[in-house]
Coordinates of C-alpha atoms and ligand atoms in Angstrom, one line a residue:
X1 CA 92.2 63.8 97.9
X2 CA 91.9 63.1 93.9
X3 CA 89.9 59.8 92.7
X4 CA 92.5 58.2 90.4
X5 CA 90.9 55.2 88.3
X6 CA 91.9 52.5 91.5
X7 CA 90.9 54.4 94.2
X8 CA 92.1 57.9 96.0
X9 CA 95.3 59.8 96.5
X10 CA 96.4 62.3 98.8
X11 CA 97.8 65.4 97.6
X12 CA 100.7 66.8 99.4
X13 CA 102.0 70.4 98.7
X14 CA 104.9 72.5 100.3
X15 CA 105.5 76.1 98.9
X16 CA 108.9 78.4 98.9
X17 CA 107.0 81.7 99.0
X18 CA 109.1 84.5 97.8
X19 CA 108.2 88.0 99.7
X20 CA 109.6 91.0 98.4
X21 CA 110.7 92.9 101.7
X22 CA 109.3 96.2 101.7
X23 CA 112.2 98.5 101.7
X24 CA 113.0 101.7 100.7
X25 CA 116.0 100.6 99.5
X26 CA 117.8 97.1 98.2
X27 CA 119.7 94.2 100.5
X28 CA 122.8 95.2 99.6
X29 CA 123.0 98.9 97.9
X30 CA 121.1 102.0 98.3
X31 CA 119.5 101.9 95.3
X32 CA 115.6 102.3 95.0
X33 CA 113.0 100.0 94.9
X34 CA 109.5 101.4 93.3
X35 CA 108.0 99.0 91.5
X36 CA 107.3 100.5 87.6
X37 CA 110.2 102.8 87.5
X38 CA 112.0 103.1 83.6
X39 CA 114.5 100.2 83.2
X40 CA 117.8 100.2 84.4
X41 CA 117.0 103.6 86.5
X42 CA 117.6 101.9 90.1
X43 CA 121.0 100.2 89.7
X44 CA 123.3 100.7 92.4
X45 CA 126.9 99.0 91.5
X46 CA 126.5 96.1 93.5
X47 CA 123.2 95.0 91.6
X48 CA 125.3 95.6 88.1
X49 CA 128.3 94.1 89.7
X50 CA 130.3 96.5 89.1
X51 CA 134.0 94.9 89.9
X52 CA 135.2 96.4 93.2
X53 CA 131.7 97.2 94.2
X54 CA 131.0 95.9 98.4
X55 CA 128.1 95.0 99.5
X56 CA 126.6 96.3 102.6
X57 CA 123.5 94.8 104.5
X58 CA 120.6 97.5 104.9
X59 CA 119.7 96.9 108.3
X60 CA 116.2 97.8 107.7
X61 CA 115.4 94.6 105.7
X62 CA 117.2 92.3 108.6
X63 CA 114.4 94.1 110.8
X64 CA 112.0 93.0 108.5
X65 CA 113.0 89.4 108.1
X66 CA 113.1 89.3 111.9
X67 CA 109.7 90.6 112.2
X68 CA 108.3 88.2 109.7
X69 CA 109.3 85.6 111.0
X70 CA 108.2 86.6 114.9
X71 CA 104.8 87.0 113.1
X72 CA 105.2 83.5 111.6
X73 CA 105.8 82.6 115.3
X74 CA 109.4 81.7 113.9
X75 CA 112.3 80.9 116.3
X76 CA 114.7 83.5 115.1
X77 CA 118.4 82.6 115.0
X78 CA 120.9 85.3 116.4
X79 CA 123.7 84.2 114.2
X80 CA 122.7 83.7 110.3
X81 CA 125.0 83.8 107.5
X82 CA 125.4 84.7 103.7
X83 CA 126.2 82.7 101.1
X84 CA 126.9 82.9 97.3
X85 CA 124.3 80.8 95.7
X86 CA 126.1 80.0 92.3
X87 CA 124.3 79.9 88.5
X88 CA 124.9 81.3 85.5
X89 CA 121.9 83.6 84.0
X90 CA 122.1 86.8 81.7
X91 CA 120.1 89.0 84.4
X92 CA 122.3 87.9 87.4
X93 CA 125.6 89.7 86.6
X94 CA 127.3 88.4 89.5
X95 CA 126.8 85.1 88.5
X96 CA 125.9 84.1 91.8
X97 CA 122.9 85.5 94.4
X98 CA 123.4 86.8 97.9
X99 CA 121.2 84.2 100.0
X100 CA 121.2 82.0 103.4
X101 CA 121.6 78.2 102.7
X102 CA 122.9 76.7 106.4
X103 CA 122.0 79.6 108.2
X104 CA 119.4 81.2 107.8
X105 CA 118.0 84.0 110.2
X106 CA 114.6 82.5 110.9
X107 CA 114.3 78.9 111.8
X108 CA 110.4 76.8 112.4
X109 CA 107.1 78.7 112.8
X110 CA 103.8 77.8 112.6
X111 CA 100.7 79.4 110.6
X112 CA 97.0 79.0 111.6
X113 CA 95.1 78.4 109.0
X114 CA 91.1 78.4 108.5
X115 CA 89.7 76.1 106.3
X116 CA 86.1 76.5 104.7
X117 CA 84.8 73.6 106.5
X118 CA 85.8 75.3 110.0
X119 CA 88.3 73.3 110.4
X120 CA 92.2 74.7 111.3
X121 CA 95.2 73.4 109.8
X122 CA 98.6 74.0 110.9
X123 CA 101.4 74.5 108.9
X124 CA 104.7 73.7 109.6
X125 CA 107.2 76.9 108.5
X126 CA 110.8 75.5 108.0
X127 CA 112.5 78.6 107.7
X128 CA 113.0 82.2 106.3
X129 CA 116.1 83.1 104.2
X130 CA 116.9 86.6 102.9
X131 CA 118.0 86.5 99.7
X132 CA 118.7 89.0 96.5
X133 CA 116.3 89.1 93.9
X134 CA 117.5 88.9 90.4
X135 CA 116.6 91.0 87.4
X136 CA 114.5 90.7 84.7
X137 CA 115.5 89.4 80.5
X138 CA 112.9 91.2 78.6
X139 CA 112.4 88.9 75.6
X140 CA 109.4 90.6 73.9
X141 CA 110.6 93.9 73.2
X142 CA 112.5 92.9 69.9
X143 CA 112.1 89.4 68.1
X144 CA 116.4 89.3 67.7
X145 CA 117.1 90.8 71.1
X146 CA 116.8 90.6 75.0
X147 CA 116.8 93.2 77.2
X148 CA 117.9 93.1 80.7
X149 CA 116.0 94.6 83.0
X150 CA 118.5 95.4 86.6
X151 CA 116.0 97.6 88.8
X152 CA 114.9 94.0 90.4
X153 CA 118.1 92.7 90.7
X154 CA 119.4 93.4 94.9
X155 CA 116.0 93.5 95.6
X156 CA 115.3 92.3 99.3
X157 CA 113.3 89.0 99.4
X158 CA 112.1 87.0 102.1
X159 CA 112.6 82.8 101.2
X160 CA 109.7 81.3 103.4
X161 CA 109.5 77.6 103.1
X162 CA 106.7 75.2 104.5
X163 CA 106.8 71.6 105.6
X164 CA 104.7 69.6 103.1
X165 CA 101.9 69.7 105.4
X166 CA 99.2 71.4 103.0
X167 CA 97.1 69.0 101.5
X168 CA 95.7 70.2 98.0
X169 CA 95.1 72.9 96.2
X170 CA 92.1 74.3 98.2
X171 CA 94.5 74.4 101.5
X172 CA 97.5 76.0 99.4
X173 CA 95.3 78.7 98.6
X174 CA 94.0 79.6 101.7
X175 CA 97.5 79.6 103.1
X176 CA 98.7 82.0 101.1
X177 CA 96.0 84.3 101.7
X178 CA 96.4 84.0 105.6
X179 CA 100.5 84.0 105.1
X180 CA 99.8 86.9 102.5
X181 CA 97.1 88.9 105.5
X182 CA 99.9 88.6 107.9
X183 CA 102.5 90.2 105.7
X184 CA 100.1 92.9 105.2
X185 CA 99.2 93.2 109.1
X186 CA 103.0 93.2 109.9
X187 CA 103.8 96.0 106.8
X188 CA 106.6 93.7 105.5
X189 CA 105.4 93.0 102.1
X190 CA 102.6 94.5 100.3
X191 CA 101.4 91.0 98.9
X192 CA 101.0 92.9 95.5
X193 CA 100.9 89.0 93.5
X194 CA 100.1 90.9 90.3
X195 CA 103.0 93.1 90.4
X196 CA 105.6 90.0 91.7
X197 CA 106.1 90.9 95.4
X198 CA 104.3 87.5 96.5
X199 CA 105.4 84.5 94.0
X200 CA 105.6 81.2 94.6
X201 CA 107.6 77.7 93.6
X202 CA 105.0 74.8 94.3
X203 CA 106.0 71.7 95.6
X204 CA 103.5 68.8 94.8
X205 CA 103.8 65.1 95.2
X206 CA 100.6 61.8 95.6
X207 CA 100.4 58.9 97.9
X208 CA 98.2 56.4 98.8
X209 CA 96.8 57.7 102.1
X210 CA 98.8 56.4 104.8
X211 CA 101.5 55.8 102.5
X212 CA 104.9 57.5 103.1
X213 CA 105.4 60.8 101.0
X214 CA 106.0 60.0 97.0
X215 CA 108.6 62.0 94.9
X216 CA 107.2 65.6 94.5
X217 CA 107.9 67.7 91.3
X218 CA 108.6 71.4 91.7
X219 CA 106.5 74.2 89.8
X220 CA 108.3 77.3 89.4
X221 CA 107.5 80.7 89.8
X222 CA 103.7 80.9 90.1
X223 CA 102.1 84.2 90.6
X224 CA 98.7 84.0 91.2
X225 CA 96.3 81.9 94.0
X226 CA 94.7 80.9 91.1
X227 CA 97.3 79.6 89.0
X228 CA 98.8 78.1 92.3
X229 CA 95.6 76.0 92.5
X230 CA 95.1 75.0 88.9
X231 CA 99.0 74.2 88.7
X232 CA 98.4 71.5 91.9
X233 CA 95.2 69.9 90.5
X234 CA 96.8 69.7 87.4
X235 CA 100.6 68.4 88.7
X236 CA 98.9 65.6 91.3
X237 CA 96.3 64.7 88.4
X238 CA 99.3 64.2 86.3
X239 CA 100.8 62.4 88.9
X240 CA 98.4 60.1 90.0
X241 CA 97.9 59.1 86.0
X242 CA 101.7 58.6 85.5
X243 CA 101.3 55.9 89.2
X244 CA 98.6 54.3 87.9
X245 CA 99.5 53.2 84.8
X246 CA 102.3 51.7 86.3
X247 CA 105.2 54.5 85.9
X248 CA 107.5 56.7 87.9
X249 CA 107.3 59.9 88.8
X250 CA 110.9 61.9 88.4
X251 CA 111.8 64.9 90.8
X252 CA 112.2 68.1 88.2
X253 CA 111.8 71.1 87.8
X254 CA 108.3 72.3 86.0
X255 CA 106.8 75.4 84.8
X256 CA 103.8 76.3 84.7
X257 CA 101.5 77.4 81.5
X258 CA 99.0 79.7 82.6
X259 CA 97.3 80.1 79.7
X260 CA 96.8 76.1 78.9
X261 CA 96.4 75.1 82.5
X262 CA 99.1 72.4 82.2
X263 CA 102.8 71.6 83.7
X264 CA 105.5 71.3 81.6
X265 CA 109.2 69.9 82.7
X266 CA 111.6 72.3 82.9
X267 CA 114.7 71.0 84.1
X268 CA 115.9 67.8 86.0
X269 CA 116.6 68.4 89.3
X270 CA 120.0 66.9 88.8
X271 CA 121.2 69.4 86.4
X272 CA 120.1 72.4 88.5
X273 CA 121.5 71.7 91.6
X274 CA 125.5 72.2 91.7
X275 CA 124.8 75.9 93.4
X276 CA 128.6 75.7 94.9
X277 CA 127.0 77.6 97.9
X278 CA 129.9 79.2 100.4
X279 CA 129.7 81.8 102.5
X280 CA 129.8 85.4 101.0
X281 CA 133.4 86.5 101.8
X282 CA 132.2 90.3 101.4
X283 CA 129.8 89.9 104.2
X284 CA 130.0 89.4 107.7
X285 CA 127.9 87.0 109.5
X286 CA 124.9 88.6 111.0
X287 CA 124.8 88.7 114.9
X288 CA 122.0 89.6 116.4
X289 CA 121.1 90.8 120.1
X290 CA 118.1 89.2 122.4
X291 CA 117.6 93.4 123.2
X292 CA 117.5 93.8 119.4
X293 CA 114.7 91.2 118.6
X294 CA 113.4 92.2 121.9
X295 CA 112.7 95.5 120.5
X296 CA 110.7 94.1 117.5
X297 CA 109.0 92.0 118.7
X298 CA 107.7 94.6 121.4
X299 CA 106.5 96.4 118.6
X300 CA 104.5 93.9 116.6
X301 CA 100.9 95.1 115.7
X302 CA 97.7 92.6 116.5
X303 CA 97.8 90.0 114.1
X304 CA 94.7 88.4 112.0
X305 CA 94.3 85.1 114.9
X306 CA 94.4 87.8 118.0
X307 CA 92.0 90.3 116.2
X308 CA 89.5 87.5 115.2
X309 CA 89.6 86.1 118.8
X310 CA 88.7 89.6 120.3
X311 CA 86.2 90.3 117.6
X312 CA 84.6 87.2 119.0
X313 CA 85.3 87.6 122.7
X314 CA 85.0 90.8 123.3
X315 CA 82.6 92.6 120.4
X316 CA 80.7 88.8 120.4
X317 CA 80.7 88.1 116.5
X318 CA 80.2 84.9 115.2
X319 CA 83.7 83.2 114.2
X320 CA 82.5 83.3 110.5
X321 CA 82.1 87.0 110.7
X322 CA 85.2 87.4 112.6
X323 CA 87.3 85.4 110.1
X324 CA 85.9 87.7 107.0
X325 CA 86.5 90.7 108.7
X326 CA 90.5 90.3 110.0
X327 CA 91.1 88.5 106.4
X328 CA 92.2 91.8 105.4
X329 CA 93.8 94.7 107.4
X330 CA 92.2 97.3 105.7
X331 CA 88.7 95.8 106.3
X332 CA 89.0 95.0 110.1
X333 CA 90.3 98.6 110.4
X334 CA 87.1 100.0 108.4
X335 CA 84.9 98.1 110.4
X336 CA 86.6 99.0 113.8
X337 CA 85.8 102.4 112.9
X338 CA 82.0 101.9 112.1
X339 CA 81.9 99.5 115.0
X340 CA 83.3 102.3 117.6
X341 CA 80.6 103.1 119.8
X342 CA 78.0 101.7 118.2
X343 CA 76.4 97.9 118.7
X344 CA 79.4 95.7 116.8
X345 CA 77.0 93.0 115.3
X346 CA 75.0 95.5 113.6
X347 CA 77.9 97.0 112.5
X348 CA 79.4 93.9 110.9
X349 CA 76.2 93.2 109.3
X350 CA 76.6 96.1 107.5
X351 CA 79.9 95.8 106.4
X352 CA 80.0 92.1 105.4
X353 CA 76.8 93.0 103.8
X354 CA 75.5 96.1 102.3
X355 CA 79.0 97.7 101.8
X356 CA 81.0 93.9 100.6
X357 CA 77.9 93.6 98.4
X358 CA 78.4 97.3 96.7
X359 CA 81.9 96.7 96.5
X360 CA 81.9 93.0 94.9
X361 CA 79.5 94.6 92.3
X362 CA 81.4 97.6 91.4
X363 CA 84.6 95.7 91.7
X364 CA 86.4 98.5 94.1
X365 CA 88.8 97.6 96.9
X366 CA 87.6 98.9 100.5
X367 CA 90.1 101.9 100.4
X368 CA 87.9 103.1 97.3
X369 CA 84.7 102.3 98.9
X370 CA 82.9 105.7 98.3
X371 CA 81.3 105.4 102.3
X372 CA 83.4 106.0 104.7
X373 CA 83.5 104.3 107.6
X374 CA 82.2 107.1 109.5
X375 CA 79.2 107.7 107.0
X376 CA 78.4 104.0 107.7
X377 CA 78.6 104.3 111.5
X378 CA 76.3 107.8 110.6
X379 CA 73.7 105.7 109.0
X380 CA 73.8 102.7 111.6
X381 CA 73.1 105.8 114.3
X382 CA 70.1 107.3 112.6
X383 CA 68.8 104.2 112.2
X384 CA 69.5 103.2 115.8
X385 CA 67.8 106.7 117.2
X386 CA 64.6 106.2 115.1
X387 CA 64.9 108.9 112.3
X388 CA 65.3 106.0 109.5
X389 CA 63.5 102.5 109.5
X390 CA 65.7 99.9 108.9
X391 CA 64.1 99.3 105.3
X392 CA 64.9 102.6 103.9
X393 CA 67.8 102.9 105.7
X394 CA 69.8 100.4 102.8
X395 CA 68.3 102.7 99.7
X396 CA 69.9 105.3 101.9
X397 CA 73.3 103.3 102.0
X398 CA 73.0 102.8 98.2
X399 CA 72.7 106.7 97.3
X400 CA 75.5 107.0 99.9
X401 CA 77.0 104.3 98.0
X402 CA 76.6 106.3 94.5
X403 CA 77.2 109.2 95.5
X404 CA 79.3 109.5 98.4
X405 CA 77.1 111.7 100.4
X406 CA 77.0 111.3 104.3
X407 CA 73.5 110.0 105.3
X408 CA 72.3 112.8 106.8
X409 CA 72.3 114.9 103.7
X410 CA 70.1 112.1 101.2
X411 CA 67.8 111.4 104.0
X412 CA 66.9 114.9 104.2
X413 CA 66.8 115.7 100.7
X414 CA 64.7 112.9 99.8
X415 CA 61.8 113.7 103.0
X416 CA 63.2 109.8 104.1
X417 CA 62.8 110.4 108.2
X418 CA 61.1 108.1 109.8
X419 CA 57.3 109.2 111.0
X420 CA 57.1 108.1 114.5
X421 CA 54.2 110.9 115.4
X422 CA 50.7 108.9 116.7
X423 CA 48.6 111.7 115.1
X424 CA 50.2 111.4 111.7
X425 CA 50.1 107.6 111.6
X426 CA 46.4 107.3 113.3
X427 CA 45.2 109.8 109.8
X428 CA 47.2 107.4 107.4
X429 CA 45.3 104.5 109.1
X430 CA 42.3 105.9 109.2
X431 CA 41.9 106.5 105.8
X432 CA 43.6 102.7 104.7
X433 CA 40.5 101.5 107.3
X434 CA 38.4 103.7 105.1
X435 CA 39.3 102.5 101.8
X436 CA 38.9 98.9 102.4
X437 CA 36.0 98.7 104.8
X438 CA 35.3 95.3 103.3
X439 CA 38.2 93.2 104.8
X440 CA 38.2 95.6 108.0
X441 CA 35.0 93.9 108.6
X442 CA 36.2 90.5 107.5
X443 CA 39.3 90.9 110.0
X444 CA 36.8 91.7 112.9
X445 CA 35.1 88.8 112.2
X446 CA 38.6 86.5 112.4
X447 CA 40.3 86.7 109.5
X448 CA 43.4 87.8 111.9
X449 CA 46.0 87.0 108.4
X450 CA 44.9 90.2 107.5
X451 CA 46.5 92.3 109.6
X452 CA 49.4 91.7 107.4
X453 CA 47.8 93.4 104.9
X454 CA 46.9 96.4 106.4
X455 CA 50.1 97.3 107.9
X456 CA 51.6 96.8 104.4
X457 CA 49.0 99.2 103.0
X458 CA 49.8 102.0 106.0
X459 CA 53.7 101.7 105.5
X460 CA 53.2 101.5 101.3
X461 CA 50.6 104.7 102.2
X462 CA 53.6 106.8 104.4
X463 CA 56.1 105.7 101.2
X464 CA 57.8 103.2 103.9
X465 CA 58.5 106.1 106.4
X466 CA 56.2 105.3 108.9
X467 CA 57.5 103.7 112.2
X468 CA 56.6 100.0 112.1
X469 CA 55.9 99.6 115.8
X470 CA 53.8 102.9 115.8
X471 CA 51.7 101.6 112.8
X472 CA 51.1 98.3 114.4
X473 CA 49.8 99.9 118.0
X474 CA 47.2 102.5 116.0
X475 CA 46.2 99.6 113.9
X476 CA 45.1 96.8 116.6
X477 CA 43.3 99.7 118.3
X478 CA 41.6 101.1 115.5
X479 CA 40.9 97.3 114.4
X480 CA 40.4 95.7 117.4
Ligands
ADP501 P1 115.0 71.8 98.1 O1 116.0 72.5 98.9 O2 115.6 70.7 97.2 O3 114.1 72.6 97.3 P2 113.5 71.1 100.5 O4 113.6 69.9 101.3 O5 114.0 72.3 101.1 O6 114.1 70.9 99.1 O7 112.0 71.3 100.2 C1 111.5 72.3 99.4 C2 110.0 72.3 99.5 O8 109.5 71.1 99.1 C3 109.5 72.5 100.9 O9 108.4 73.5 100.8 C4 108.9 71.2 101.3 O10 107.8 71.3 102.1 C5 108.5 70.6 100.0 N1 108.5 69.2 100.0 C6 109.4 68.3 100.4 N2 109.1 67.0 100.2 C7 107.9 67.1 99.6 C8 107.0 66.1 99.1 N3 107.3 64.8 99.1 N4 105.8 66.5 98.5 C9 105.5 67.8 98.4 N5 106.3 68.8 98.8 C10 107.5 68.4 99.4
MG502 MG1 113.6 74.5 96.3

């Protein structure tokens, strides 16, 4: 909801997420897909459109399209078809792109998604069509010049549209992070937003609440949550201004400008839409077995919803927990192998902790977290079988943290074990009793608050080594 000047307005988004399929190789050619290599270095001739040159379908990006969308709990349609989507740009050489317009190989899915309030949404998917990438114009190399880029162009991507069923920018963003954490989970697209594998073209329209849907503009080509975000609250504020004042708003085409925060028109919807789609002639429809997406479907990992609902019923996190831990694969596998064997809700403590708090500060990713998971679970045990009170057990995660040292080694090195011997303690109290006679007597006479005090002084007197429960016993009877 925004707060226009006569009351508020609901803000209705639906994105076209475009998902680089990861592939070894392009839709239609053999050439190869790294991301960074020299321009113009992974060409095949039917991403130059070389005259003659046929394209073939690589069957390993149809296996990945049809695993998406079984992840996006997608309907997947055994007969799907390519077409020739028509327009005229200098780094499509075909002058048309390979895509699905009627048929497309997935059909409607649905995404889970967690808001912050606890709430779920769902979101409507609407389909997934496979499509060819185009290349890139390189305008900034020369001020009289562009460059064309053609390693992009054949690259696989995966089209997949929503229903207008997100509601703001807050709920745009956390869909693409859940759509983005199942990508990861299923190994179809590395979500990589910074180097283009995950961009998006953001649909946004206003209405009064209630109020059948109002003409949406569409922002093109956004590649970051962030700018996704800022480019709805600044589209439905623009919007809502342009309603209220009396005006209409006109379906176009807009870009976004990252680096002023506003919108700007790009094209009327009108002019860009003759794409003379037919069906490719070089390309046979795509038929596909129930034994076939049988077979994928069979071998579909755990997803982020099923993980976070055995984290809770079977390892008994919290669902809060649970949801920051599945967000990303990497992290639910780390703290799975911390977790093995070892009391789970410690273990998550830990992670969503101690290690998230090292890792936010340094700004390093889990997979460059300098503990492994196995040093962590290390810790958690020696803290578990009494060699390390709890307390210094987290400036023994920090050292670990600095300087990637398994526990056992700093603990040792630094004298750190925990003293859980009667004898020892009882001489360390005695001589605390000693030193502050005065409020020993005061406590005998009542003053129980300071029995506080003196277990500080006994565990400040051991340099925080002394076991907490031992300390305690030696001190009531010594006291008492
Ligand atoms: P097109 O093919 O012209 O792009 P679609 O009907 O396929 O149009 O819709 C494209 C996207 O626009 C979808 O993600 C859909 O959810 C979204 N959308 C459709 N109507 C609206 C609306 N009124 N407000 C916001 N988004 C919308
Ligand atoms: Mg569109």
């Amino acid at each position: 909801m925004i707060e226009g000047a006569a009351g508020s307005w609901e803000v209705v988004v639906g994105l076209e997420v475009h998902a680089q399929a990861t592939s070894e190789s392009k839709l239609f050619s053999g050439a190869a897909t790294a991301f960074g290599a020299e321009p113009n270095t992974q060409v095949g001739f039917v991403d130059a459109a070389m005259p003659g040159a046929l394209p073939v379908v690589n069957e390993a990006c149809v296996a990945q399209a049809v695993r998406t969308g079984l992840g996006l709990n997608a309907g997947i349609n055994r007969y799907a078809v390519f077409d020739r989507k028509h327009y005229f740009y200098p780094d499509l050489p075909a002058n048309y792109q390979i895509s699905q317009y009627t048929l497309p190989i997935v059909g409607e899915g649905v995404v889970r998604v967690d808001l912050d309030d606890g709430s779920v949404r769902e979101v409507g998917i609407e389909r997934l069509h496979l499509e060819q990438d185009a290349g890139k114009s390189l305008h900034d190399r020369r001020a009289d010049a562009t460059w064309v880029d053609l390693n992009r162009a054949g690259v696989a991507l995966m089209e997949i549209v929503t229903k207008p069923d997100l509601r703001g920018a807050a709920e745009a963003g956390a869909f693409i992070r859940k759509l983005r954490a199942i990508l990861r989970y299923l190994g179809t697209c590395d979500g990589n937003m910074e180097q283009g594998s995950l961009r998006c073209d953001v649909n946004v329209s206003v209405r009064r609440p209630g109020e059948p849907f109002g003409t949406r503009c569409e922002i093109k080509n956004v590649n970051s949550i962030r700018f996704v975000q800022q480019a709805i609250d600044h589209e439905a504020r623009r919007q809502v201004d342009i309603l209220e004042e009396g005006g209409e708003i006109v379906q176009e085409t807009r870009l976004f400008d990252a680096d002023r925060g506003v919108t700007r028109s790009m094209r009327g919807k009108e002019e860009a839409h003759d794409y003379r789609y037919f069906p490719d002639p070089d390309l046979p429809p795509l038929e596909l077995s129930e034994a076939y997406i049988e077979a994928i479907r069979a071998d579909l990992p755990e997803l982020p919803d099923r993980r976070r609902a055995r984290f809770v019923e079977e390892l008994g996190l919290g669902e809060y927990d649970a949801g920051v831990l599945v967000a990303e694969k990497e992290v639910a596998d780390y703290f799975e192998r911390v977790a093995d064997g070892r009391e789970a809700k410690t273990a998550a403590n830990w992670v969503t902790g101690a290690l998230f708090g090292k890792l936010n500060e340094s700004g390093l990713k889990i997979a460059e977290a300098p503990v492994s998971a196995e040093d962590l679970g290390g810790l958690i045990d020696l803290v578990a079988d009494g060699t390390l009170s709890g307390r210094l057990a987290r400036e023994v995660f920090d050292a670990m943290f600095e300087s990637g040292r398994p526990p056992g080694e700093i603990v040792a090195e630094r004298g750190l074990e925990q003293v859980s011997d009667a004898d020892e303690i009882e001489a360390l109290v005695d001589s605390v009793v000693a030193e502050n006679a005065d409020r020993a007597e005061e406590y005998r006479a009542g003053k129980d608050k300071l029995f506080g005090f003196f277990v500080g002084q006994v565990m400040r007197a051991s340099r925080g080594r002394a076991n907490p429960k031992v300390v305690n016993d030696v001190l009531r009877r010594k006291l008492g």
